[in-house]
Amino acid sequence: TVVVTVTVGSFLMSPVYEASSKILVKFGRENVFNPTSPASGGNTPLLFDPAREEHLNSEIEIFKGRNLIQKTINELGIKNIYPTIDKKRLIPRPWAKQLTPLEKATLAFEEELNVEAVKKSDVIEVTFQNEDPVVASQAVNSLIDAFLAHHLVVHKQSQQYSFFDEQVTLLEKKLRDSEKKLENIRRENNITSLEEQKS
């Protein structure tokens, strides 16, 4: 009976396809340590980051965030990913009927998405399941594109901020130098009054 039930159920079930992709998290120069001791071999750089696991987990959480998921859904279209989204209740909860199609699709997408770090590496594996193999692969590709765009914006902004910080430091140094020059001129010329200082 068990064998017959499982066999019939297997034939009646719709096939589910899984698409996957891997992305390498590359650490920046701030995580490279150059040893100076002779025993270290000279100038061989070593990757040193005590918070490496936290960095990977942060990237994984960004992947799982609803912001990127909803961007992916909007780009591919709700009906393309879930053609029957309006006909069935995806979540057996009292408030499920009040959800919009986008919210229902987001919850379903979260259930079918799996993002995890590959052990002993800096690689993140992203997998997505869907009844349509083309949609599954498109969803993974679109999600990764959204992640890379978000990643680029975040790091570009941090670079811009560091540039402005450097400029502020330089201008403050110039200001201090100018103030010193002004003070030296006042001392050399015995300037005490505001009118003489102006002239």
Short mmCIF file of C-alpha atoms in Angstrom, two decimals:
data_model
loop_
_atom_site.label_atom_id
_atom_site.label_comp_id
_atom_site.label_asym_id
_atom_site.label_seq_id
_atom_site.Cartn_x
_atom_site.Cartn_y
_atom_site.Cartn_z
CA THR A 1 0.00 0.00 0.00
CA VAL A 2 2.82 2.39 0.91
CA VAL A 3 4.69 1.68 -2.33
CA VAL A 4 1.56 2.18 -4.46
CA THR A 5 0.65 5.40 -2.65
CA VAL A 6 4.17 6.84 -3.07
CA THR A 7 4.31 5.80 -6.74
CA VAL A 8 0.92 7.33 -7.57
CA GLY A 9 1.80 10.48 -5.62
CA SER A 10 5.10 10.80 -7.48
CA PHE A 11 3.37 10.67 -10.85
CA LEU A 12 0.66 13.14 -9.82
CA MET A 13 3.05 15.70 -8.29
CA SER A 14 4.24 18.54 -10.45
CA PRO A 15 8.01 18.48 -10.98
CA VAL A 16 9.99 21.13 -9.14
CA TYR A 17 13.19 22.46 -10.68
CA GLU A 18 16.06 24.01 -8.80
CA ALA A 19 18.48 26.60 -10.16
CA SER A 20 21.64 27.50 -8.30
CA SER A 21 24.54 29.89 -8.56
CA LYS A 22 27.61 30.71 -6.49
CA ILE A 23 29.11 34.09 -5.77
CA LEU A 24 32.56 34.83 -4.36
CA VAL A 25 32.81 37.38 -1.56
CA LYS A 26 36.13 39.12 -2.15
CA PHE A 27 37.65 40.86 0.84
CA GLY A 28 39.28 44.25 0.37
CA ARG A 29 42.71 45.58 1.23
CA GLU A 30 41.64 46.44 4.74
CA ASN A 31 41.59 42.69 5.47
CA VAL A 32 45.10 41.96 4.16
CA PHE A 33 47.90 41.78 6.71
CA ASN A 34 51.55 42.19 5.65
CA PRO A 35 53.83 40.48 8.18
CA THR A 36 57.12 42.23 8.94
CA SER A 37 58.98 39.53 10.84
CA PRO A 38 61.81 37.66 8.99
CA ALA A 39 60.21 34.30 9.78
CA SER A 40 57.09 35.28 7.91
CA GLY A 41 58.87 35.18 4.58
CA GLY A 42 59.05 38.91 3.95
CA ASN A 43 56.30 40.50 1.93
CA THR A 44 53.85 37.61 1.61
CA PRO A 45 50.38 39.06 2.31
CA LEU A 46 48.02 37.10 4.52
CA LEU A 47 44.26 37.35 4.65
CA PHE A 48 43.44 38.33 8.19
CA ASP A 49 39.88 39.05 9.19
CA PRO A 50 38.59 37.98 12.59
CA ALA A 51 35.04 38.94 11.56
CA ARG A 52 35.06 36.98 8.28
CA GLU A 53 32.09 34.84 9.25
CA GLU A 54 30.11 37.91 10.26
CA HIS A 55 30.82 39.50 6.86
CA LEU A 56 29.56 36.40 5.05
CA ASN A 57 26.44 36.24 7.22
CA SER A 58 25.76 39.91 6.52
CA GLU A 59 25.92 39.31 2.77
CA ILE A 60 23.60 36.31 3.15
CA GLU A 61 21.05 38.38 5.07
CA ILE A 62 21.14 41.00 2.30
CA PHE A 63 20.36 38.24 -0.20
CA LYS A 64 17.39 37.14 1.91
CA GLY A 65 16.11 40.68 2.42
CA ARG A 66 12.69 41.57 1.04
CA ASN A 67 14.11 44.59 -0.74
CA LEU A 68 16.10 42.47 -3.22
CA ILE A 69 13.42 39.78 -3.40
CA GLN A 70 10.70 42.26 -4.33
CA LYS A 71 12.98 43.89 -6.90
CA THR A 72 13.45 40.46 -8.47
CA ILE A 73 9.71 39.73 -8.43
CA ASN A 74 8.85 43.10 -9.98
CA GLU A 75 11.48 42.65 -12.67
CA LEU A 76 10.30 39.17 -13.70
CA GLY A 77 6.61 39.81 -13.06
CA ILE A 78 4.43 38.20 -10.41
CA LYS A 79 2.35 36.28 -12.95
CA ASN A 80 5.46 34.85 -14.62
CA ILE A 81 6.79 33.43 -11.36
CA TYR A 82 3.46 32.46 -9.79
CA PRO A 83 0.68 32.26 -12.40
CA THR A 84 -1.92 31.11 -9.82
CA ILE A 85 -0.99 33.54 -7.06
CA ASP A 86 -4.54 34.95 -6.84
CA LYS A 87 -6.32 31.58 -6.86
CA LYS A 88 -4.75 29.84 -3.89
CA ARG A 89 -3.90 30.78 -0.34
CA LEU A 90 -0.19 30.30 0.07
CA ILE A 91 -0.06 30.95 3.80
CA PRO A 92 -2.64 29.27 6.11
CA ARG A 93 -3.11 32.28 8.38
CA PRO A 94 -6.21 34.32 9.25
CA TRP A 95 -4.82 37.48 7.65
CA ALA A 96 -3.59 35.74 4.47
CA LYS A 97 -6.58 36.95 2.43
CA GLN A 98 -5.62 40.56 3.13
CA LEU A 99 -2.18 40.19 1.57
CA THR A 100 -1.50 41.79 -1.79
CA PRO A 101 -0.26 39.61 -4.67
CA LEU A 102 3.23 41.06 -4.21
CA GLU A 103 3.23 40.17 -0.51
CA LYS A 104 2.02 36.65 -1.25
CA ALA A 105 4.66 36.25 -3.95
CA THR A 106 7.33 37.56 -1.56
CA LEU A 107 6.40 35.01 1.10
CA ALA A 108 6.38 32.20 -1.47
CA PHE A 109 9.72 33.36 -2.88
CA GLU A 110 11.25 33.34 0.60
CA GLU A 111 10.10 29.74 1.10
CA GLU A 112 11.65 28.58 -2.18
CA LEU A 113 14.90 30.54 -1.78
CA ASN A 114 17.92 29.11 -0.01
CA VAL A 115 21.10 31.12 0.58
CA GLU A 116 24.00 29.66 2.54
CA ALA A 117 27.76 29.91 2.82
CA VAL A 118 29.88 27.09 1.44
CA LYS A 119 31.93 25.60 4.26
CA LYS A 120 35.57 26.68 4.60
CA SER A 121 35.32 29.18 1.75
CA ASP A 122 34.29 32.74 0.91
CA VAL A 123 31.59 31.51 -1.47
CA ILE A 124 27.83 31.97 -1.09
CA GLU A 125 25.50 29.53 -2.84
CA VAL A 126 22.06 30.72 -3.94
CA THR A 127 19.36 28.21 -4.92
CA PHE A 128 15.74 28.74 -5.95
CA GLN A 129 12.99 26.22 -6.68
CA ASN A 130 10.12 26.64 -9.10
CA GLU A 131 7.84 24.51 -11.25
CA ASP A 132 9.26 26.25 -14.34
CA PRO A 133 12.99 25.66 -14.93
CA VAL A 134 13.34 28.87 -16.95
CA VAL A 135 11.72 30.94 -14.20
CA ALA A 136 13.97 29.30 -11.60
CA SER A 137 17.13 30.25 -13.47
CA GLN A 138 15.84 33.75 -14.26
CA ALA A 139 14.98 34.32 -10.60
CA VAL A 140 18.48 33.35 -9.44
CA ASN A 141 20.17 35.50 -12.09
CA SER A 142 17.95 38.49 -11.37
CA LEU A 143 18.45 38.20 -7.61
CA ILE A 144 22.23 38.09 -8.02
CA ASP A 145 22.14 41.10 -10.37
CA ALA A 146 20.13 43.04 -7.77
CA PHE A 147 22.59 42.02 -5.06
CA LEU A 148 25.61 43.11 -7.10
CA ALA A 149 23.99 46.47 -7.91
CA HIS A 150 23.19 47.01 -4.23
CA HIS A 151 26.72 45.95 -3.24
CA LEU A 152 28.24 48.37 -5.75
CA VAL A 153 26.15 51.30 -4.52
CA VAL A 154 27.05 50.63 -0.87
CA HIS A 155 30.78 50.40 -1.51
CA LYS A 156 30.77 53.30 -3.95
CA GLN A 157 29.15 55.50 -1.31
CA SER A 158 31.70 54.46 1.30
CA GLN A 159 34.51 55.36 -1.12
CA GLN A 160 32.93 58.77 -1.75
CA TYR A 161 32.65 59.40 1.99
CA SER A 162 36.29 58.46 2.52
CA PHE A 163 37.24 60.88 -0.28
CA PHE A 164 35.39 63.72 1.45
CA ASP A 165 36.97 62.79 4.77
CA GLU A 166 40.40 63.05 3.17
CA GLN A 167 39.54 66.43 1.67
CA VAL A 168 38.32 67.74 5.03
CA THR A 169 41.58 66.62 6.64
CA LEU A 170 43.64 68.36 3.95
CA LEU A 171 41.65 71.59 4.18
CA GLU A 172 41.91 71.61 7.96
CA LYS A 173 45.69 71.28 7.65
CA LYS A 174 45.78 74.16 5.14
CA LEU A 175 43.68 76.26 7.49
CA ARG A 176 46.00 75.61 10.42
CA ASP A 177 49.02 76.47 8.26
CA SER A 178 47.38 79.72 7.13
CA GLU A 179 46.58 80.64 10.73
CA LYS A 180 50.20 80.03 11.72
CA LYS A 181 51.44 82.22 8.86
CA LEU A 182 49.04 84.98 9.89
CA GLU A 183 50.20 84.77 13.48
CA ASN A 184 53.85 84.95 12.38
CA ILE A 185 53.13 88.03 10.24
CA ARG A 186 51.39 89.72 13.20
CA ARG A 187 54.35 89.07 15.45
CA GLU A 188 56.94 90.21 12.90
CA ASN A 189 55.11 93.47 12.18
CA ASN A 190 53.83 94.12 15.71
CA ILE A 191 50.21 94.26 14.51
CA THR A 192 47.78 94.61 17.38
CA SER A 193 44.76 96.57 16.09
CA LEU A 194 42.08 95.24 13.75
CA GLU A 195 42.53 98.17 11.27
CA GLU A 196 46.27 97.55 10.95
CA GLN A 197 45.58 93.83 10.50
CA LYS A 198 43.15 94.56 7.66
CA SER A 199 45.62 96.82 5.87
#
